[in-house]
Coordinates of C-alpha atoms in Angstrom, one line a residue:
X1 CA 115.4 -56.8 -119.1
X2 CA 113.1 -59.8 -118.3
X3 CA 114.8 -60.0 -114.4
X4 CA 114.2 -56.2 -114.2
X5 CA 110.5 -57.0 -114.9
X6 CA 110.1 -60.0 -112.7
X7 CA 111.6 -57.7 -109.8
X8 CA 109.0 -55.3 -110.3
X9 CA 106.9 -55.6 -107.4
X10 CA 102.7 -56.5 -108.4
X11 CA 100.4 -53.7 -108.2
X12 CA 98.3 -54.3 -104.8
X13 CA 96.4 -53.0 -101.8
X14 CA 99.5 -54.4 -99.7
X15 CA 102.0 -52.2 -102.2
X16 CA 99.7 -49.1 -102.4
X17 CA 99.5 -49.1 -98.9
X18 CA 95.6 -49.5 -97.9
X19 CA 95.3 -45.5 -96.5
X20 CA 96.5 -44.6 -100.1
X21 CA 94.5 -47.1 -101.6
X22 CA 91.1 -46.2 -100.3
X23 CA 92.5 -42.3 -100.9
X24 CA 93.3 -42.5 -104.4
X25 CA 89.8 -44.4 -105.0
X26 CA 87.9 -41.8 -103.0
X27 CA 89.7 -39.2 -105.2
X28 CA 88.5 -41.2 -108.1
X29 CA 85.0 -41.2 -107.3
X30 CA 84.9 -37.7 -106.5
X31 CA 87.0 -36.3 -109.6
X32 CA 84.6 -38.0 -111.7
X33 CA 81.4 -36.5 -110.4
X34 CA 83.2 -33.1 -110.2
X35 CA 84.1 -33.1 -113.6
X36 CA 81.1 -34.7 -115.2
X37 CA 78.7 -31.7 -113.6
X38 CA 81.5 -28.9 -114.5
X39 CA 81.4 -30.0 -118.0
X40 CA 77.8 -30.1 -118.4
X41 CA 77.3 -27.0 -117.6
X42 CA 80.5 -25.5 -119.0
X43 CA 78.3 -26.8 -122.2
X44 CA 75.5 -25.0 -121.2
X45 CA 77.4 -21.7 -120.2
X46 CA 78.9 -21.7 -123.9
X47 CA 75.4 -22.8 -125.6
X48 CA 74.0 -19.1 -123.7
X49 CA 76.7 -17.5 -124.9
X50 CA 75.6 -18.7 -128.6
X51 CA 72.6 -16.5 -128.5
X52 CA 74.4 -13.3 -127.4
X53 CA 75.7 -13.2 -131.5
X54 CA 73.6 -16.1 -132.8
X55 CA 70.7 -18.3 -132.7
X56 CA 71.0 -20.6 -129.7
X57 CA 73.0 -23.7 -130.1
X58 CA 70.4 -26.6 -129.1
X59 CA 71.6 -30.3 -129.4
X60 CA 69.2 -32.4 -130.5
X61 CA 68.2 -35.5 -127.9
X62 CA 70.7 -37.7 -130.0
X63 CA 73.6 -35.3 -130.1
X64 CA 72.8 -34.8 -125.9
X65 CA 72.9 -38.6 -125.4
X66 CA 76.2 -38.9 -126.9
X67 CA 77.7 -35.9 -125.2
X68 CA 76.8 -37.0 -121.9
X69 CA 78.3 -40.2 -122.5
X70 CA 81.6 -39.1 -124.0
X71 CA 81.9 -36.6 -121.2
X72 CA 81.1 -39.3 -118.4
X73 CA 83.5 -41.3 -119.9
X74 CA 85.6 -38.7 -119.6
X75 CA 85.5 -37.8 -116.6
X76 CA 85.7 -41.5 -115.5
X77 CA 89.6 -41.9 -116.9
X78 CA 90.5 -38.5 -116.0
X79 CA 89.4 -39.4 -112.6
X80 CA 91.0 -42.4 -112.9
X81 CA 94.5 -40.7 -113.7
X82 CA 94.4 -39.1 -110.6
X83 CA 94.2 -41.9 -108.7
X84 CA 97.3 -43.4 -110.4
X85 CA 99.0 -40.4 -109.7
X86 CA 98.2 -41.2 -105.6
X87 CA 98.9 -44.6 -106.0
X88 CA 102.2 -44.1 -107.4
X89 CA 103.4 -42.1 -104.4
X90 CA 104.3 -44.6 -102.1
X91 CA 107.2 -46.7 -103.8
X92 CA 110.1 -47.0 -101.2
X93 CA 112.5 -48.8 -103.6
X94 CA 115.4 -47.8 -103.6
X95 CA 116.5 -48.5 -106.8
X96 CA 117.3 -45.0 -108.8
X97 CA 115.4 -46.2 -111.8
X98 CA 112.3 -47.3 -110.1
X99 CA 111.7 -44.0 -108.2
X100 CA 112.7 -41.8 -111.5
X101 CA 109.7 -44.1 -113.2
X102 CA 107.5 -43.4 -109.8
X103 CA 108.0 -40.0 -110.6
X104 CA 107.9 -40.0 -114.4
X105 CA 104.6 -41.5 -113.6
X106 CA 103.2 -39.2 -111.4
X107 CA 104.3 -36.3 -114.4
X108 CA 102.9 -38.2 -116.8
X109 CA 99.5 -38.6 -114.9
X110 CA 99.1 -35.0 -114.1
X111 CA 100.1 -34.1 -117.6
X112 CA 97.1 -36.0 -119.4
X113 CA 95.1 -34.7 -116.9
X114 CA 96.1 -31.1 -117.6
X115 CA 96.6 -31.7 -121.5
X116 CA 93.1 -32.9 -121.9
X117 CA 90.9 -30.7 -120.3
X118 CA 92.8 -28.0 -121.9
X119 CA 91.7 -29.7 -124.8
X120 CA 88.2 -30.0 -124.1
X121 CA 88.1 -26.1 -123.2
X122 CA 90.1 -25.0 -126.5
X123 CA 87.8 -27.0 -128.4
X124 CA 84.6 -26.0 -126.8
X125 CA 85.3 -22.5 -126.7
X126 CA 86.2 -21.7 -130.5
X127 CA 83.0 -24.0 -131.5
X128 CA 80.9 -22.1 -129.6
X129 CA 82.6 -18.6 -130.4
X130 CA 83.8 -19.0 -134.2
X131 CA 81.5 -21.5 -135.5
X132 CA 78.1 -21.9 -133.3
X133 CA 77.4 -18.4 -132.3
X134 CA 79.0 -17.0 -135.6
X135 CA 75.1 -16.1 -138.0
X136 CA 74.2 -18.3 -140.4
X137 CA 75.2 -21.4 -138.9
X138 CA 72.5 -23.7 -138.9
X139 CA 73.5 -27.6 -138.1
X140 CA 76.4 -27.6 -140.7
X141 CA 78.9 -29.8 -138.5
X142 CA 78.2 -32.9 -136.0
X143 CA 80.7 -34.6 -133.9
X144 CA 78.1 -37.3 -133.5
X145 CA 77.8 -38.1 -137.2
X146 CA 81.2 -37.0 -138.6
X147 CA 83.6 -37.6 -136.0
X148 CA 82.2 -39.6 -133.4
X149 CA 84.9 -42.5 -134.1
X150 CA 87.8 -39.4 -132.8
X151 CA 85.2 -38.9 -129.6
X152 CA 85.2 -42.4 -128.6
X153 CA 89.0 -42.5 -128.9
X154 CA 89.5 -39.4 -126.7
X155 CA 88.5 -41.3 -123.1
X156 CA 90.4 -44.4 -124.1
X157 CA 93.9 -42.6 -124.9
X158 CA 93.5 -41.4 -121.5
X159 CA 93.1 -44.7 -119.9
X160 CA 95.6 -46.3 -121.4
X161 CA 98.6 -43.4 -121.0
X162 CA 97.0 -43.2 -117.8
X163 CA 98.4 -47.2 -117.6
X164 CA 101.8 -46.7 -119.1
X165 CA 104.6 -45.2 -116.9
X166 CA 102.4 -47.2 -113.9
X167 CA 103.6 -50.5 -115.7
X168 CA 107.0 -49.4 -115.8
X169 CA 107.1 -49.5 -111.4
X170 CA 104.2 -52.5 -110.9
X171 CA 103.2 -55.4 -112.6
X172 CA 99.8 -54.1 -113.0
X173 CA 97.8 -57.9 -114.2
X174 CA 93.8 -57.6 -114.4
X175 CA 93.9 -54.3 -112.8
X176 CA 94.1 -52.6 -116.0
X177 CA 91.0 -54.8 -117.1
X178 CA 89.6 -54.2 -114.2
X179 CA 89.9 -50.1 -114.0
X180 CA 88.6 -50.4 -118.0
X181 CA 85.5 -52.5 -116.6
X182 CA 84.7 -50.0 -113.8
X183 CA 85.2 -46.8 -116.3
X184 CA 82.6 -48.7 -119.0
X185 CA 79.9 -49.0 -116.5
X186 CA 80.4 -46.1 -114.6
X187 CA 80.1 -43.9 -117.9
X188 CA 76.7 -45.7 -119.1
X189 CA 75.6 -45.0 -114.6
X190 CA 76.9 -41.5 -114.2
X191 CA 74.5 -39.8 -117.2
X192 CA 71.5 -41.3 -114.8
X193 CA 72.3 -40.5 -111.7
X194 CA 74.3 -37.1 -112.2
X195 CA 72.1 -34.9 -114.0
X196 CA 71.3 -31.0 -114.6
X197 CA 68.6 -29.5 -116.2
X198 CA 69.4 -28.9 -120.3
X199 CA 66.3 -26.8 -120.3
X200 CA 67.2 -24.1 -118.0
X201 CA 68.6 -21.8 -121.3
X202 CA 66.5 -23.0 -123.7
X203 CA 63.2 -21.9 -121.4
X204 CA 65.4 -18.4 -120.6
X205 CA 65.7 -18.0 -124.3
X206 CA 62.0 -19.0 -125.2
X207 CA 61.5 -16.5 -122.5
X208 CA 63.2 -13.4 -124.1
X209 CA 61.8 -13.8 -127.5
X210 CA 58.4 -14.5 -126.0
X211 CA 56.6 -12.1 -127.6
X212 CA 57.9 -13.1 -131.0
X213 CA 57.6 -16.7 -130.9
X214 CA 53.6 -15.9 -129.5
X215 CA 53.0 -14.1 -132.5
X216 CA 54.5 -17.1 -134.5
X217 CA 52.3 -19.6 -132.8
X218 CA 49.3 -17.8 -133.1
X219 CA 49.3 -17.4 -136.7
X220 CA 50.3 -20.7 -137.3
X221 CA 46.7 -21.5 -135.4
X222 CA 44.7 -19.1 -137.3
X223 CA 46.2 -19.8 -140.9
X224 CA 45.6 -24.0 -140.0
X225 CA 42.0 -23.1 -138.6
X226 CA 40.8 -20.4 -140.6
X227 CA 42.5 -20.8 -144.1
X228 CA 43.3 -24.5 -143.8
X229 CA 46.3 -24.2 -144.6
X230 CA 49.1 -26.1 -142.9
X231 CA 52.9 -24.7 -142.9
X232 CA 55.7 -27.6 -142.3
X233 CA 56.9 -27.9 -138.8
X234 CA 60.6 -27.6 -140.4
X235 CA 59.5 -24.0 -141.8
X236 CA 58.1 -23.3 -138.3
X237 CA 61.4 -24.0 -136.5
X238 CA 63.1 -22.1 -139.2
X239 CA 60.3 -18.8 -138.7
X240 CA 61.9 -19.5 -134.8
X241 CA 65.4 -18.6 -135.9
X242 CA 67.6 -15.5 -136.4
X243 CA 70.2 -15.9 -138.2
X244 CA 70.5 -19.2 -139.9
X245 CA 71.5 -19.9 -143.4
X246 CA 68.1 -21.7 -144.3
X247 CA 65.9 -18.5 -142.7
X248 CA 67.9 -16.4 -144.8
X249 CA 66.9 -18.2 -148.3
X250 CA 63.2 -18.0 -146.7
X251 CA 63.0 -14.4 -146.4
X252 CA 64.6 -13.7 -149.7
X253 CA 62.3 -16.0 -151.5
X254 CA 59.3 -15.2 -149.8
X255 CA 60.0 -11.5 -150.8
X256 CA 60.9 -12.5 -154.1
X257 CA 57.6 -14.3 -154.3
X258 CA 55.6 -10.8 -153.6
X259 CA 57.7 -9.3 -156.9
X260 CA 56.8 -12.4 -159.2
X261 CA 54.0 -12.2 -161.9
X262 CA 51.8 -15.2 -160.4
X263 CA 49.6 -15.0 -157.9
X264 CA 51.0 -15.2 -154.5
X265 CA 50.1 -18.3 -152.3
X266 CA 48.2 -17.8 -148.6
X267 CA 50.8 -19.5 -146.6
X268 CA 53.7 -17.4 -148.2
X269 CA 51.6 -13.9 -147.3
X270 CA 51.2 -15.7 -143.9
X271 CA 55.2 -15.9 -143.6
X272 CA 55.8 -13.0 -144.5
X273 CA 53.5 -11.3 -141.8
X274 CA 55.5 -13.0 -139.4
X275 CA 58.6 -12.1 -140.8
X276 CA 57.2 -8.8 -140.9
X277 CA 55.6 -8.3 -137.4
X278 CA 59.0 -10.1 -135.8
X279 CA 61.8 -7.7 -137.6
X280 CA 63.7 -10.9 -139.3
X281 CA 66.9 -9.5 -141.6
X282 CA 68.3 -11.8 -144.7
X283 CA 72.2 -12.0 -145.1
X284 CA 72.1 -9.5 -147.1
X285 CA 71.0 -7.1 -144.7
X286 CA 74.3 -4.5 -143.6
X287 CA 73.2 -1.6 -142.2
X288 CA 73.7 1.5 -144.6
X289 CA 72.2 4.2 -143.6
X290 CA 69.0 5.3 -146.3
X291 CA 69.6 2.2 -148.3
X292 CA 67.3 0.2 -149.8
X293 CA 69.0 -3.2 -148.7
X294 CA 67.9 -2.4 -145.1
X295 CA 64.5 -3.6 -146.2
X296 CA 64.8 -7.5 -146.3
X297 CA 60.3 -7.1 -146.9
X298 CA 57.7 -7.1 -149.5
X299 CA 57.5 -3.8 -151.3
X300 CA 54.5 -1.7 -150.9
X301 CA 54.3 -1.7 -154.7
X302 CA 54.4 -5.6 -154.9
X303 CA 52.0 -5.8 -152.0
X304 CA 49.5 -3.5 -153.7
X305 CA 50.0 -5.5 -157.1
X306 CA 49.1 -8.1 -155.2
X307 CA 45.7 -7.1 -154.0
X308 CA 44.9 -6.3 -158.0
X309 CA 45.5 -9.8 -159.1
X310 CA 43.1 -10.7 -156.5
X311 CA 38.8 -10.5 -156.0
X312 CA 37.4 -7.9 -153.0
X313 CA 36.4 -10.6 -151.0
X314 CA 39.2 -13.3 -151.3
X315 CA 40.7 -14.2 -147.9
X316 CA 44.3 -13.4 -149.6
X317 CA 43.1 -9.7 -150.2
X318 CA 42.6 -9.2 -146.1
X319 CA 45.5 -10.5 -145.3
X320 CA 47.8 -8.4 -148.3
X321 CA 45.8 -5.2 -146.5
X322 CA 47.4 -6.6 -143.1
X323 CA 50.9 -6.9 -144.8
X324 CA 50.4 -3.3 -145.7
X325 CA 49.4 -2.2 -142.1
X326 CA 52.2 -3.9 -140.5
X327 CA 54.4 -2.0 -142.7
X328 CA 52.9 1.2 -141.6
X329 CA 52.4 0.4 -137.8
X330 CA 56.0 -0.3 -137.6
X331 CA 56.5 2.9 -139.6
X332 CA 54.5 5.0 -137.2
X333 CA 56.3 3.3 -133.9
X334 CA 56.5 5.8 -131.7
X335 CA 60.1 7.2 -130.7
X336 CA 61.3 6.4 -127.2
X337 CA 61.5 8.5 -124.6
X338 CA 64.8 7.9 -123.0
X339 CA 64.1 9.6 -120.0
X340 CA 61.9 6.4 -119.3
X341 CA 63.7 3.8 -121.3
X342 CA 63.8 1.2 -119.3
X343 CA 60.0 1.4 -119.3
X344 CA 59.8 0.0 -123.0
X345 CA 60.2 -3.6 -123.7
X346 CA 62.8 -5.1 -125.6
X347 CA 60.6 -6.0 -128.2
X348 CA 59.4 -1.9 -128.3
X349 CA 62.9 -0.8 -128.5
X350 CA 63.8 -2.9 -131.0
X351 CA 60.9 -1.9 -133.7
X352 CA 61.7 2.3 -132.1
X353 CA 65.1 1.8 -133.5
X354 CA 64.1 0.0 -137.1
X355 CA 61.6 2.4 -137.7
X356 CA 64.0 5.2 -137.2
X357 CA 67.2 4.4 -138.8
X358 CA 66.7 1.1 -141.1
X359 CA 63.4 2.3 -142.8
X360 CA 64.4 3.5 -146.3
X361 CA 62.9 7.0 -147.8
X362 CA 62.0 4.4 -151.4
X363 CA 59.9 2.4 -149.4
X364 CA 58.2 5.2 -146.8
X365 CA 57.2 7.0 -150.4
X366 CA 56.1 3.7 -152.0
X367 CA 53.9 3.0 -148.8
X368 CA 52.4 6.6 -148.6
X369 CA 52.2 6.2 -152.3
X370 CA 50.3 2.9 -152.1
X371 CA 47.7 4.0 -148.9
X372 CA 46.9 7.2 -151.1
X373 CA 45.9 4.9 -154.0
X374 CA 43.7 2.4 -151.9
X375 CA 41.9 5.2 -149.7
X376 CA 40.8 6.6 -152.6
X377 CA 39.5 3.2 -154.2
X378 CA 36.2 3.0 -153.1
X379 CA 35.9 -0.5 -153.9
X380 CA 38.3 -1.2 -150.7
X381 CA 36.3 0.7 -148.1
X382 CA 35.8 -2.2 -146.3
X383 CA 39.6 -2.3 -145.9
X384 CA 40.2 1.0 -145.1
X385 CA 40.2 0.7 -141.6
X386 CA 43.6 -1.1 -141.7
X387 CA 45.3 1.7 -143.6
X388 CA 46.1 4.0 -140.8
X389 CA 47.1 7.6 -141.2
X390 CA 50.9 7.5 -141.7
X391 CA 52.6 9.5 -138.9
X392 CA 55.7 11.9 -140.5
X393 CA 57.9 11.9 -137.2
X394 CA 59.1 15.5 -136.4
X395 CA 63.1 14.5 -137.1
X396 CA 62.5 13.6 -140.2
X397 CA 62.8 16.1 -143.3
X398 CA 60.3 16.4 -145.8
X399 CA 59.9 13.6 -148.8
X400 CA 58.8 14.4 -152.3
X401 CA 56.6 11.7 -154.4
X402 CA 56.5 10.5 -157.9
X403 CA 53.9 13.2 -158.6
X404 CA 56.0 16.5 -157.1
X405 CA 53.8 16.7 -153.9
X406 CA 56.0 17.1 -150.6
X407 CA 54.9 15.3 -147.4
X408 CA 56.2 15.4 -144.0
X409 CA 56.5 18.0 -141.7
X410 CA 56.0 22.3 -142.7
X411 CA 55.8 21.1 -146.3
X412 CA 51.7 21.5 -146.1
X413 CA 51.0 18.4 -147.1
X414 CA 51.6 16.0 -143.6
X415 CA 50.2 12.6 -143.7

């Protein structure tokens, strides 16, 4: 065994042959590059595709800086097992083993290759599709923090089975600690110089829920400059979501908090306007048609309670009255006209098609109910302005109240 290994010709330009030499490190360079800008944004492909189900899928600065190194290093020995796989193509000895190892190199080169981005793709993909973009995920699972010993792994497995059949045909010396030099530096250079621009789908998404997220901002502003009263970023980014775990427990205790004996606190009615005003469902929610779980909101009866427990001029009473003419605004959207759909914004559609099919009879009666009460109140005239006529929308049958009166269309009675 030791003369087999002495006999083993030493890994060199000379042995390579300089042509395949220069080839196989041109490959290298270029494989690397190649791969490090598909995988970025293969990453941001997959994070877009988050939002088609989901809430988008945004890294934080942290979690990017250790992607981008893990895939540079990646793409640095991957790169770097193509080359071996050139390199290994020129031995002319004729000794049966040594070619059988040439080629059981070669194999074994392409086969990492291969093996590994399939890996890479198989993982990405049923993050993205079963776990990221699946609702209520919010932050749950980190490769950084929980598995970022099994990343770091990952690139050098595929160095060093890039090194192992090669040994087996040349005596390779410092050109394995030379190849591991050149793949640490170039993965700490590559994120610096080879670069795309992560916000291109976040500003796309910011851009389709700009309406919402306006609305958002702009009662942050008002309830910090008007009311002094100052919501927590966190709660912010949460108001921001869709479908995450911790923006479900805020709209169920927020409604909850409407339904409670207590007084109920300014920055909670000022959530719940925006929670309102931008359509947000709990985990509860499951479409069913006429069913009271559609409506994830404050009653009208627990808004109008509300109002009682509170003086005529308190700033919390003009802002329960604004609760209540949300509720009806979005009750009297107009239907769309389909012959000119395309004319309606996305945000329109949305609050056409809530009005229509998720807005429980219980609640339209409690809200025509509750307007009746505070119209005739005198003491609210001030307020009345806010309490628009409810619109009965000529597809809709007639509704009878607590008292036996029926409202809605030929009943006599239209609101």
């Amino acid at each position: 065994m030791l003369k087999n290994r002495i006999r083993k010709p030493k890994i060199s330009i000379h042995n390579i042959g300089k042509p395949r030499f220069w080839l196989g490190i041109i490959i290298w360079i270029a494989m690397t590059i190649v791969l490090y800008i598909a995988f970025n944004y293969s990453r941001e492909l997959l994070r877009f595709f988050t939002a088609l189900s989901a809430d988008l899928y945004t890294p934080s600065e942290s979690e990017y800086i250790f992607y981008n190194y893990f895939f540079s290093a990646l793409s640095m020995t991957l790169g770097l097992s193509f080359s071996l796989w050139i390199w290994s193509g020129n031995i002319q000895n004729n000794k049966v083993k040594t070619r059988l190892y040439s080629r059981l190199n070669q194999t074994n080169s392409m086969l990492v290759f291969w093996v590994m981005l399939m890996v890479v793709v198989r993982f990405g993909t049923v993050l993205i599709f079963v776990l990221y973009g699946n609702p209520g995920y919010d932050n749950h699972f980190s490769f950084k923090d929980e598995f970022w010993l099994l990343i770091a792994l990952i690139p050098l497995i595929v160095f060093f089975q890039s090194w192992f059949n090669l040994r087996m045909v040349y005596r390779t010396g410092r050109w394995i600690l030379y190849t591991f030099l050149i793949c640490g530096i170039g993965s700490f250079i590559l994120p610096h110089i080879t670069s795309i621009d992560t916000n291109t789908v976040n500003n796309k998404y910011q851009e389709h829920y700009k309406t919402e997220f306006n609305f958002i901002d702009h009662e942050i502003m008002e309830a910090r400059n008007n009311y002094s009263v100052n919501i927590n970023p966190l709660t912010v980014q949460t108001l921001k979501k869709w479908y995450t775990e911790e923006l479900y427990k805020l709209i169920k205790k927020t409604k909850l908090a409407f339904s409670k004996d207590g007084k109920v606190s300014m920055d909670t009615i000022i959530m719940e306007k925006i929670i309102i005003q931008n359509l947000k469902q709990g985990s509860e929610y499951r479409y069913m048609y006429n069913s009271i779980r559609n409506w994830q909101y404050a009653f009208p009866i627990d808004v109008y309670n509300q109002i009682k427990k509170y003086n005529l001029d308190d700033l919390e009473t003009n802002e329960l009255f604004y609760i209540l003419n949300l509720e009806i605004t979005l009750w009297n959207t107009p239907r769309l006209n389909w012959d000119h759909y395309s004319e309606y914004s996305r945000y329109e559609r949305k609050k056409s098609r809530f009005s229509k099919y998720y807005y429980p009879v219980t609640v339209i009666r409690q809200l025509y109910e509750v307007r009746e009460e505070l119209i005739s109140d005198n003491q609210y005239s001030k307020y009345h302005y806010m309490l628009p006529e409810i619109i009965w929308h000529d597809d809709l049958p007639p509704i009878q109240l607590h008292d036996g009166t029926i409202t809605g269309y030929n009943s006599g009675h239209s609101p």
